[in-house]
Coordinates of C-alpha atoms and ligand atoms in Angstrom, one line a residue:
M750 CA 26.6 163.9 86.3
R751 CA 24.3 166.8 87.2
I752 CA 20.7 167.8 86.9
P753 CA 19.2 171.3 86.4
C754 CA 16.5 171.8 89.0
N755 CA 14.4 175.0 89.5
G756 CA 17.1 177.3 88.5
L757 CA 19.8 175.4 90.4
V758 CA 22.2 172.7 89.3
I759 CA 22.6 169.6 91.5
G760 CA 25.8 167.6 91.1
L761 CA 25.0 163.8 91.4
D762 CA 27.9 162.4 93.5
S763 CA 29.9 165.1 91.9
S764 CA 30.9 168.7 92.5
E765 CA 29.7 169.9 89.2
G766 CA 26.7 171.9 90.5
G767 CA 26.1 174.7 93.0
I768 CA 24.7 172.0 95.3
A769 CA 26.0 168.5 95.6
F770 CA 24.1 165.3 96.3
L771 CA 26.2 162.7 98.0
S772 CA 24.4 159.3 97.9
H773 CA 26.7 157.4 100.2
A774 CA 30.2 157.3 101.7
H775 CA 32.1 155.0 99.4
S776 CA 35.2 156.8 98.3
D777 CA 34.4 156.6 94.5
H778 CA 31.3 158.8 95.3
T779 CA 32.8 161.2 97.9
S780 CA 35.9 162.2 96.0
G781 CA 35.5 165.7 94.6
I782 CA 32.6 166.5 96.9
R783 CA 34.6 167.0 100.1
R784 CA 35.2 170.7 99.7
H785 CA 31.6 171.5 98.7
K786 CA 29.7 173.6 101.3
Q787 CA 26.1 172.6 100.3
I788 CA 25.7 168.9 100.3
I789 CA 22.3 167.1 100.3
S790 CA 23.0 163.8 102.1
S791 CA 22.3 161.9 105.3
F792 CA 23.9 162.5 108.7
E793 CA 25.3 159.0 108.6
T794 CA 26.9 159.5 105.2
L795 CA 28.5 162.8 106.2
D796 CA 29.8 161.1 109.3
L797 CA 31.2 158.1 107.5
A798 CA 32.8 160.4 104.9
G799 CA 34.4 162.5 107.6
I800 CA 32.7 165.7 106.3
D801 CA 32.0 168.1 109.0
L802 CA 28.7 169.7 107.7
E803 CA 25.0 169.4 108.4
P804 CA 23.0 167.9 105.5
F805 CA 21.7 170.7 103.1
S806 CA 18.1 170.9 102.1
C807 CA 16.2 172.8 99.4
D808 CA 12.7 173.0 98.1
G809 CA 11.3 170.3 95.8
V810 CA 14.1 167.8 96.8
K811 CA 14.0 164.9 99.2
T812 CA 15.9 161.7 99.8
I813 CA 14.7 158.1 100.2
D814 CA 16.5 154.9 101.4
A815 CA 18.9 153.2 99.0
G816 CA 19.8 150.1 101.1
H817 CA 23.5 149.4 100.1
I818 CA 25.3 150.7 103.2
L819 CA 24.5 152.8 106.3
G820 CA 23.1 156.2 105.4
A821 CA 22.8 155.5 101.6
K822 CA 20.1 157.6 100.0
Q823 CA 18.5 158.2 96.6
L824 CA 17.7 161.7 95.4
V825 CA 14.0 162.5 94.5
A826 CA 13.8 165.9 92.8
D827 CA 10.8 167.7 91.5
C828 CA 12.5 169.9 88.8
D829 CA 10.7 172.2 86.4
G830 CA 7.5 170.0 86.3
E831 CA 9.1 166.6 86.1
R832 CA 10.3 164.2 88.8
V833 CA 13.8 163.0 88.6
V834 CA 15.2 160.1 90.7
Y835 CA 19.0 159.4 91.0
T836 CA 19.6 156.1 92.8
G837 CA 23.3 156.1 93.7
D838 CA 24.2 152.5 94.6
I839 CA 21.1 150.5 95.6
S840 CA 20.2 147.2 97.0
L841 CA 16.6 146.2 96.8
K842 CA 16.5 143.1 99.0
P843 CA 17.0 143.8 102.7
N844 CA 20.4 142.8 103.9
I845 CA 21.2 141.3 107.4
L846 CA 21.3 144.8 108.9
G847 CA 17.8 145.5 107.4
F848 CA 19.0 148.1 104.8
K849 CA 16.9 148.1 101.6
A850 CA 16.0 150.6 98.9
D851 CA 12.6 152.2 98.4
I852 CA 11.3 152.6 94.8
A853 CA 10.1 156.0 93.7
Q854 CA 7.7 156.7 90.8
C855 CA 9.3 159.2 88.5
D856 CA 9.5 160.6 85.0
H857 CA 13.2 160.5 84.6
L858 CA 15.3 157.7 86.3
V859 CA 19.1 157.8 86.6
I860 CA 20.0 154.3 88.0
E861 CA 23.2 152.3 88.6
A862 CA 23.9 149.3 86.3
T863 CA 26.8 147.8 88.1
Y864 CA 25.3 144.3 87.5
G865 CA 23.3 145.3 84.4
D866 CA 24.3 142.0 82.7
P867 CA 21.7 139.2 82.7
K868 CA 24.3 136.7 84.0
Y869 CA 24.4 138.6 87.4
V870 CA 21.5 137.1 89.4
F871 CA 22.5 136.6 93.0
P872 CA 21.5 133.6 95.1
P873 CA 19.2 134.3 98.0
A874 CA 21.0 135.8 101.0
E875 CA 20.1 132.7 103.1
A876 CA 22.0 130.4 100.7
V877 CA 25.1 132.6 100.9
Y878 CA 24.9 132.6 104.7
D879 CA 24.7 128.8 104.7
M880 CA 27.7 128.7 102.4
I881 CA 29.6 130.9 104.9
H882 CA 28.4 128.8 107.9
N883 CA 29.5 125.5 106.3
W884 CA 33.0 127.0 105.6
L885 CA 33.2 128.2 109.3
N886 CA 32.1 124.8 110.6
K887 CA 34.6 122.9 108.4
N888 CA 37.4 125.2 109.5
S889 CA 36.7 125.6 113.2
Q890 CA 40.3 124.6 114.1
N891 CA 41.9 126.9 111.5
N892 CA 42.6 130.6 111.0
L893 CA 40.3 132.2 108.5
L894 CA 40.6 135.5 106.6
I895 CA 37.6 137.0 104.9
G896 CA 38.3 139.8 102.4
C897 CA 35.6 142.5 102.4
Y898 CA 35.4 146.2 101.5
E899 CA 36.0 148.0 104.8
L900 CA 32.9 150.1 104.6
G901 CA 29.5 148.3 104.2
K902 CA 30.5 144.7 103.4
A903 CA 32.7 144.3 106.4
Q904 CA 29.9 145.4 108.8
E905 CA 27.4 143.0 107.1
M906 CA 30.0 140.2 107.5
I907 CA 30.6 141.0 111.1
R908 CA 26.8 140.7 111.8
I909 CA 26.7 137.4 109.8
L910 CA 29.6 136.1 111.9
N911 CA 28.0 137.4 115.2
E912 CA 24.9 135.3 114.4
Y913 CA 27.2 132.2 114.4
G914 CA 28.7 133.3 117.8
I915 CA 31.9 134.7 116.3
A916 CA 33.3 138.1 117.1
P917 CA 35.9 138.6 114.3
L918 CA 39.1 140.6 114.3
V919 CA 39.0 143.8 112.3
T920 CA 41.5 146.4 111.1
K921 CA 41.7 149.9 112.6
K922 CA 40.1 151.4 109.5
T923 CA 37.2 148.9 109.6
E924 CA 36.8 149.7 113.3
E925 CA 36.4 153.5 112.6
F926 CA 33.4 152.6 110.3
C927 CA 32.0 150.1 112.8
S928 CA 32.0 152.7 115.6
I929 CA 29.9 155.1 113.3
Y930 CA 27.5 152.2 112.6
E931 CA 27.2 151.7 116.3
K932 CA 26.6 155.4 116.9
Y933 CA 23.5 155.0 114.6
G934 CA 22.3 151.9 116.5
V935 CA 23.8 149.0 114.6
K936 CA 25.4 146.7 117.1
L937 CA 28.5 144.8 116.0
D938 CA 30.7 142.5 118.1
R939 CA 34.3 142.6 116.9
L940 CA 37.9 142.9 118.2
V941 CA 40.4 145.4 116.9
L942 CA 43.7 144.0 115.7
G943 CA 46.5 145.1 118.0
S944 CA 44.3 145.3 121.1
E945 CA 45.0 143.1 124.1
E946 CA 41.8 141.1 123.6
A947 CA 42.7 140.5 120.0
E948 CA 46.2 139.2 121.0
E949 CA 44.5 136.8 123.4
V950 CA 42.1 135.5 120.8
M951 CA 44.9 135.0 118.3
S952 CA 46.5 132.4 120.6
R953 CA 43.7 130.1 119.3
S954 CA 42.2 129.8 115.9
F955 CA 40.6 133.0 114.8
V956 CA 38.5 134.7 112.1
S957 CA 39.6 138.0 110.8
I958 CA 38.0 140.4 108.4
V959 CA 40.7 141.9 106.1
P960 CA 40.8 144.4 103.2
M961 CA 40.3 142.8 99.8
S962 CA 43.9 143.3 99.0
R963 CA 45.0 141.0 101.9
A964 CA 42.6 138.1 101.1
K965 CA 45.2 136.3 99.1
R966 CA 46.7 132.7 99.3
Y967 CA 50.3 133.9 99.8
F968 CA 49.3 136.1 102.7
A969 CA 47.3 133.2 104.3
Y970 CA 50.3 131.0 103.8
R971 CA 52.6 133.5 105.6
L972 CA 50.1 133.6 108.5
A973 CA 50.0 129.8 108.6
E974 CA 53.8 129.8 109.0
A975 CA 53.8 132.5 111.7
F976 CA 50.9 131.0 113.7
E977 CA 51.8 127.3 113.0
R978 CA 48.2 126.7 112.2
P979 CA 46.4 126.1 108.8
T980 CA 45.1 129.4 107.5
Y981 CA 42.5 129.8 104.7
C982 CA 41.1 132.9 102.9
A983 CA 37.9 134.0 101.3
V984 CA 36.3 137.1 99.7
A985 CA 32.8 138.3 99.9
T986 CA 31.6 140.2 96.9
G987 CA 29.0 140.1 94.2
W988 CA 31.8 139.6 91.6
A989 CA 32.4 136.2 93.1
L990 CA 29.6 134.9 90.8
Y991 CA 31.9 135.1 87.7
H992 CA 35.4 136.3 88.7
R993 CA 38.1 134.1 90.0
F994 CA 39.9 135.3 93.1
D995 CA 43.2 134.1 94.6
T996 CA 41.4 132.6 97.6
D997 CA 40.2 129.2 98.8
I998 CA 36.6 130.2 98.5
A999 CA 34.5 133.2 97.3
F1000 CA 31.1 134.2 98.7
P1001 CA 28.7 136.0 96.3
L1002 CA 27.5 138.5 98.9
S1003 CA 26.5 141.7 97.2
D1004 CA 25.2 145.1 98.4
H1005 CA 24.0 146.0 94.9
A1006 CA 20.9 145.3 92.9
D1007 CA 21.3 142.3 90.6
F1008 CA 20.0 142.2 87.1
H1009 CA 16.4 141.2 88.0
D1010 CA 16.3 143.9 90.7
L1011 CA 17.3 146.5 88.1
V1012 CA 14.7 145.5 85.7
Y1013 CA 12.1 145.5 88.5
Y1014 CA 13.1 148.9 89.7
V1015 CA 13.0 150.4 86.2
E1016 CA 9.6 148.8 85.5
Q1017 CA 8.1 149.9 88.9
S1018 CA 9.4 153.5 88.6
G1019 CA 7.2 154.1 85.5
A1020 CA 10.0 156.3 84.2
K1021 CA 9.7 157.4 80.5
K1022 CA 13.4 158.3 80.4
V1023 CA 16.0 156.0 81.9
E1024 CA 19.8 156.7 82.1
F1025 CA 22.4 154.4 83.6
F1026 CA 25.7 154.9 85.3
C1027 CA 28.4 152.4 86.5
G1028 CA 27.7 150.0 83.6
N1029 CA 25.6 149.4 80.6
G1030 CA 21.8 149.2 80.9
T1031 CA 20.9 148.0 77.4
E1032 CA 19.9 144.5 78.6
V1033 CA 17.9 146.0 81.5
L1034 CA 15.9 148.1 79.0
K1035 CA 15.4 145.1 76.7
A1036 CA 14.1 143.0 79.6
R1037 CA 11.7 145.8 80.6
K1038 CA 10.4 146.0 77.1
S1039 CA 9.6 142.3 76.9
L1040 CA 7.9 142.6 80.4
I1041 CA 5.6 145.3 79.1
L1042 CA 4.9 143.4 75.8
N1043 CA 4.0 140.3 77.8
K1044 CA 1.6 142.1 80.1
Ligands
ZN1255 ZN1 28.8 152.1 97.0

């Protein structure tokens, strides 16, 4: 996607324009932008993406917080007399690290619709934390694996576990992202797999954050055999609301806006023109229409 803006073309998480806007460092957004030389983004995002550039700036264009993960931004561009907002991935409610999206008034809104289906309404964060807490309590003598995306969700989960007094084991890849979070002031207690401290902790029951592909029953079973200790696995993702995973439990912890959040954003933005990406926004627009009719 791209937008024409005051004689320039800005690629939206894409290399299609003379200038690129990179909303955040998840790989489905960074691919294609890496070789670009003029990237509007945050220092945090460029760091997490491993792009060795300073953020680019140009007249009429600014960024605002998107929530979601460290450094995530939305683009606000005053282009040829109209204000365009591109959200990238957003989360409206503050997560445990305090990240949350601002809402910008605009004429033209380009917004994600990952959870644009009315069935995707997430429980309050506190209810999900309680669910995780209960599972930890029930399994204090067992090994636990929690599958998370290594950038964003893993760091949220580490903080959730830290609040229960647990410093989880993490992979080297997750550790690279954690150290960048810490560089920007987000404290995370964790142990890196393969380190001496981790080896010591693994002589007792432990909690480990693993990539989603490792959070499977067969893998937990193999660990149970190797450690001679019961081992259970979980995933933490918004998809847990309706998808089945090959795990013992699934926590609906999301770093995206849910259906109600999307309707709220579209309504509050006042946008006359709304486009969606990463999903279908038909139901979001229908819900906004009925909100306006009922006012
Ligand atoms: Zn993302």
